[in-house]
Coordinates of C-alpha atoms in Angstrom, one line a residue:
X1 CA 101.4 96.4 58.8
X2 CA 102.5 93.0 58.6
X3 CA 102.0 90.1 61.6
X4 CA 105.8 90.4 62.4
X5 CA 105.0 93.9 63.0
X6 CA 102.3 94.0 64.6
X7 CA 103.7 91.2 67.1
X8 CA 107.0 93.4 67.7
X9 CA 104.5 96.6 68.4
X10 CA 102.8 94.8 71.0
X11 CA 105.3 93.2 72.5
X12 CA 107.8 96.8 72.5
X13 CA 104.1 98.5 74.0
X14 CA 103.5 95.2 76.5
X15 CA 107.4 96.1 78.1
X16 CA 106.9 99.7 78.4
X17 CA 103.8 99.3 79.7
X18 CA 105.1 97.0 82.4
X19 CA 107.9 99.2 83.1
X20 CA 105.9 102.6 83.7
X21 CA 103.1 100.6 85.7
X22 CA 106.6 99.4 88.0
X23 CA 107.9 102.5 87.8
X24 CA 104.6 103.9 88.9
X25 CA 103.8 101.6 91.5
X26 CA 107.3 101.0 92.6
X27 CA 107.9 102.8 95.8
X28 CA 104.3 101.1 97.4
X29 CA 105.6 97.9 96.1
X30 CA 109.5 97.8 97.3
X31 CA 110.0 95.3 99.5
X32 CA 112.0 97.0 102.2
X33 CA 112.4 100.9 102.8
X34 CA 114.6 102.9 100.7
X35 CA 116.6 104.1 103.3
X36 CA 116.9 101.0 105.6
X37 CA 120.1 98.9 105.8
X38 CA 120.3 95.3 105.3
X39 CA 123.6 94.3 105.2
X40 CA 127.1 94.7 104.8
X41 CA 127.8 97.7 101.8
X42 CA 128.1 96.3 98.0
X43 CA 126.7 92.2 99.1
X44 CA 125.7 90.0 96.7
X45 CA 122.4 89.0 95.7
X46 CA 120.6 87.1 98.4
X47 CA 116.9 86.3 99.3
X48 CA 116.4 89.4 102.0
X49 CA 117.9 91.7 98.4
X50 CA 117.4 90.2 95.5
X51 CA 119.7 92.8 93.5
X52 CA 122.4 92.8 96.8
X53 CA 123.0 96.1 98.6
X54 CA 124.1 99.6 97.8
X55 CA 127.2 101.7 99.4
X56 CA 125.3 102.6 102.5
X57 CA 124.1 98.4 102.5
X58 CA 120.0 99.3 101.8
X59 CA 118.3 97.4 99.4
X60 CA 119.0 97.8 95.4
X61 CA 115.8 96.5 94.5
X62 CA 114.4 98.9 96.5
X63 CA 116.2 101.9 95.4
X64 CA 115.3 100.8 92.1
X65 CA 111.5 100.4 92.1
X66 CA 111.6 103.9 94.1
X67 CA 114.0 105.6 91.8
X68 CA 112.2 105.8 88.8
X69 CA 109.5 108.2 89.6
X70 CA 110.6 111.4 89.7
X71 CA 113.1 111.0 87.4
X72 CA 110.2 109.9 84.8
X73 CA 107.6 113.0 85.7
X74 CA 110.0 115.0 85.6
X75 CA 111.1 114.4 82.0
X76 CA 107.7 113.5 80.5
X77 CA 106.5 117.2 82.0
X78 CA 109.7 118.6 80.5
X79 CA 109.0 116.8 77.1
X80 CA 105.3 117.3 77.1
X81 CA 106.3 121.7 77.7
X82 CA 108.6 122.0 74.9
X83 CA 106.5 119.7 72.3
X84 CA 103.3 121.8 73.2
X85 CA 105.3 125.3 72.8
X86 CA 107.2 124.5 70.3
X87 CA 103.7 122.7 67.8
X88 CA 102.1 126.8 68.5
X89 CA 105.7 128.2 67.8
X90 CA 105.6 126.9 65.1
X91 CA 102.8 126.5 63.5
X92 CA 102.8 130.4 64.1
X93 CA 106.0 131.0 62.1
X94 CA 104.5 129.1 59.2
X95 CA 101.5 131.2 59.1
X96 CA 103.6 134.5 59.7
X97 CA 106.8 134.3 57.9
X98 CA 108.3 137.4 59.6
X99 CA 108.0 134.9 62.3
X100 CA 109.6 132.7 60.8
X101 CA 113.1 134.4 60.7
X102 CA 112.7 135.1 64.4
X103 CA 112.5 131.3 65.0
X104 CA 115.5 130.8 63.0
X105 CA 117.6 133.2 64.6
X106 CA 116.6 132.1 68.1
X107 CA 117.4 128.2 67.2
X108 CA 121.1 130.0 65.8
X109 CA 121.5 131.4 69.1
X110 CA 120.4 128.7 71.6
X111 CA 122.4 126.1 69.5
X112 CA 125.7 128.4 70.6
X113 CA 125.4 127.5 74.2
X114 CA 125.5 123.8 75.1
X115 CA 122.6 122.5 77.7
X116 CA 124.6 121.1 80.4
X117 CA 126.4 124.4 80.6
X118 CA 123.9 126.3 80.5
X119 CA 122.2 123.8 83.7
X120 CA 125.3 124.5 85.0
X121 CA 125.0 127.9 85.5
X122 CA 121.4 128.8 86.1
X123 CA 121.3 125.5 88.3
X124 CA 123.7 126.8 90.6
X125 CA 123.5 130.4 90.5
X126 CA 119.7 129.6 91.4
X127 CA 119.7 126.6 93.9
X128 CA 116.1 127.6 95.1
X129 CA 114.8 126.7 91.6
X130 CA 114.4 123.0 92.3
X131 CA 112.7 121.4 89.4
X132 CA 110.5 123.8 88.5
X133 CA 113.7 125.6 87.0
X134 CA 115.4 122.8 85.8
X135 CA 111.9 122.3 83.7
X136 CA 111.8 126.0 83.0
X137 CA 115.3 125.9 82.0
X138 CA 114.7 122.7 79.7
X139 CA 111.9 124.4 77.9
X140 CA 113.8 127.6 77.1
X141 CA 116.2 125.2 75.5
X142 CA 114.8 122.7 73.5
X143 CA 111.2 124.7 71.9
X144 CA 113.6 126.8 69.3
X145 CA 115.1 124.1 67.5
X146 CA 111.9 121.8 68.0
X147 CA 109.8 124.9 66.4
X148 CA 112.1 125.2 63.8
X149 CA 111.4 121.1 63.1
X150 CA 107.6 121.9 63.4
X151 CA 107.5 125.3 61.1
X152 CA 109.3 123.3 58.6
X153 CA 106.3 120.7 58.7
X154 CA 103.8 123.3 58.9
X155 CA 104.6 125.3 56.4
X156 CA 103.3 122.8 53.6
X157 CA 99.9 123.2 55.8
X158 CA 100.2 126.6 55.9
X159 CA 100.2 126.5 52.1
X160 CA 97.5 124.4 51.4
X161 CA 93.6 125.6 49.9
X162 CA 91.8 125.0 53.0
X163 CA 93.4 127.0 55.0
X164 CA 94.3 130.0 52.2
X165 CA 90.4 129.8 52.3
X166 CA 90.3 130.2 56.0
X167 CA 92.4 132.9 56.1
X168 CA 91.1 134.8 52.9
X169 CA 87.5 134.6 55.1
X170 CA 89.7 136.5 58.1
X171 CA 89.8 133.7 60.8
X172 CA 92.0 134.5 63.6
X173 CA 95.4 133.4 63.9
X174 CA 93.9 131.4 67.3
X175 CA 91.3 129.7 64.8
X176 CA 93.9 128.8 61.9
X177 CA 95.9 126.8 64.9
X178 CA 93.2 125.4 67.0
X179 CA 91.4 124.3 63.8
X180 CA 94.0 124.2 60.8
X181 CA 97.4 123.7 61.1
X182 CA 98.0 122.1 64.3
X183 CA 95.4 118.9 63.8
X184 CA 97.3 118.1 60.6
X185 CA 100.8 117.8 62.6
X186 CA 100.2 114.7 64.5
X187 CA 102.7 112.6 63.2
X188 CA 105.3 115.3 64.0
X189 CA 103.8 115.8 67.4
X190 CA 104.0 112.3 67.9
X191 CA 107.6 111.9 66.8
X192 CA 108.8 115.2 68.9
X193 CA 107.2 114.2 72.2
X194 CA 108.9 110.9 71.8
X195 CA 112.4 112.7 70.6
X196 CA 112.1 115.5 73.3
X197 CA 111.1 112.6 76.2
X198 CA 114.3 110.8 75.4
X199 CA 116.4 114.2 75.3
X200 CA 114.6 115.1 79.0
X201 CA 115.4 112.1 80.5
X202 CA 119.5 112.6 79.6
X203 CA 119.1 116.2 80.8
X204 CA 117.4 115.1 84.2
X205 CA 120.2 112.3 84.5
X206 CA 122.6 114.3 84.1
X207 CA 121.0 116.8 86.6
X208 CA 120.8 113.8 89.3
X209 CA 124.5 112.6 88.4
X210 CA 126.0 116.2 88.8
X211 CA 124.1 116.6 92.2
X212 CA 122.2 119.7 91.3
X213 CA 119.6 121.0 92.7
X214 CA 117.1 119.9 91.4
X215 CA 114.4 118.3 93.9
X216 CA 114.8 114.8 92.5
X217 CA 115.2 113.5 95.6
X218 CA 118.6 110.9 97.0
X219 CA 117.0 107.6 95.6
X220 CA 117.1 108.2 91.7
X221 CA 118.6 106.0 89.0
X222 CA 121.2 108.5 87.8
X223 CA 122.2 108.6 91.6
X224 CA 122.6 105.4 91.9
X225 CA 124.8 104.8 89.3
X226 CA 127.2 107.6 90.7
X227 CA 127.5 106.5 94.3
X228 CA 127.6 102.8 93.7
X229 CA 130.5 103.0 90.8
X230 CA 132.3 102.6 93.2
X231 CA 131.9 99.0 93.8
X232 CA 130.6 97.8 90.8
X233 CA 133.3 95.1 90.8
X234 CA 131.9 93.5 94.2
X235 CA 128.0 94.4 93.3
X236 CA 128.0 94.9 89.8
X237 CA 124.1 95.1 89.9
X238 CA 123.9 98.5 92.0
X239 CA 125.0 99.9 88.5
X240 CA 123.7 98.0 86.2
X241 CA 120.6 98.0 87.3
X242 CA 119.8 101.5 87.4
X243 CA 121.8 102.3 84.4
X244 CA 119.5 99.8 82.4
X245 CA 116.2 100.9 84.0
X246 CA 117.3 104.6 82.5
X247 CA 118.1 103.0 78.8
X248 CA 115.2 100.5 78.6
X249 CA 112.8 103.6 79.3
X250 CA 114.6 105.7 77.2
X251 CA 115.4 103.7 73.6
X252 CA 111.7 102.0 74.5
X253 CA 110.2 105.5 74.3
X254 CA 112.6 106.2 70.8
X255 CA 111.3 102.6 69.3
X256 CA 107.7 103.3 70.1
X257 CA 108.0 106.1 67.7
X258 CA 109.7 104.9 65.0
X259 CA 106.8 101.8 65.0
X260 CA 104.1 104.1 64.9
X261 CA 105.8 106.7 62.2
X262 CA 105.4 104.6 58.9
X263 CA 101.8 103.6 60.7
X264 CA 100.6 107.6 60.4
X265 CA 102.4 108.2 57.6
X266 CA 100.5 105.5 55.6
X267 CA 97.4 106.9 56.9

């Protein structure tokens, strides 16, 4: 890896880094309540709010350091669940092929029903689900066509001598993933959990934007965006600003990835 490269890494891991300590730290460090009116709806920037008001006249600066937390969490826990089922999925269909076809068939079938449809309905035919079926709901969807991604990986793994030795000796299936297969996917780990982080935080927006119930709470970037469109042309920043927080967190996350790919692939 080069200097220019190396400088570029650092800087693209310096920002995110700054943004999920802010996003972390944001609602001890907003400077006025998040629900507490300053002024007139949709003012200017001023001194008492730096990025001017909202509809309702509280603080965008606020709102924004605040918004960011749940929204994140919620979509690294989301990301985190369908990387992790989907690396044992399959890894497990590459060392049992009948498996295999099982993945396939279920990747067929859940790429029939679109995601925000399917939100749609279990979102609102379950309204006592809260995040923890929005997350529930978000695994289900994404870990078949992420397992198909990591049995396609495995499966040179799963052909390899070492672990044809392993199983010839009768190692459990447990074993041959623990031990095996699943160390020598990293890079593909590394590049789903970035893929399926950026994929979480559209499904959670969308969630937020479409008011479902979700438990994200009323001060949340996607939400912000939807109330304030409103006035964008007298406070353009209670849009802007939200909507950038959401795509600087989300392409950072993608070019992280893509920097450290070629790095693990030339290991």
């Amino acid at each position: 890896m080069n200097a220019t490269k190396r400088f570029g890494l650092r800087a693209l891991l310096a920002v995110l880094a700054a943004v999920a300590l802010v996003t972390v730290a944001g609602p001890w460090i907003a400077p006025h309540g998040v629900h507490d009116s300053l002024d007139i709806p949709f003012t200017g920037p001023s001194g008492a709010a730096w990025l001017g008001t909202d509809h309702l006249g509280q603080d965008v600066t606020s709102n924004l350091l605040a918004g960011g937390w749940g929204l994140i969490t919620l979509a690294a826990v989301i990301a985190v669940a369908v990387t992790g089922c989907a690396a044992v999925l399959g890894a497990t269909a590459a060392l049992r092929p009948r498996l295999g076809v099982v993945v396939e068939r279920l990747t067929d079938a859940s790429m029939l029903v679109p995601p925000i449809l399917a939100m749609l309905l279990v979102m609102l035919s379950w309204p006592d689900s809260g995040a923890v079926g929005l997350v529930v709901l978000a695994t289900l969807i994404g870990t078949p066509y992420s397992a198909r991604v990591f049995a396609a990986a495995a499966a040179s793994v799963a052909a390899s001598g070492y672990v044809e030795v392993a199983v010839a000796s009768g190692e459990s299936l447990p074993y041959l993933l623990a031990r095996e297969v699943l160390p020598n996917l990293r890079p593909t780990v590394l590049a789903q959990l970035g893929l399926r982080f950026v994929e979480a935080v559209y499904l959670v927006s969308t969630a937020a934007f479409l008011q479902l119930p979700a438990a994200l709470g009323q001060t949340n970037w996607a939400i912000m965006v939807r109330d304030n469109s409103s006035g964008i042309l007298l406070n353009p920043w209670s849009v802007l600003a939200p909507a950038a927080a959401i795509a600087i967190v989300s392409i950072g996350v993608a070019c992280a990835i893509r920097t450290f790919e070629p790095r693990e692939r030339s290991r």
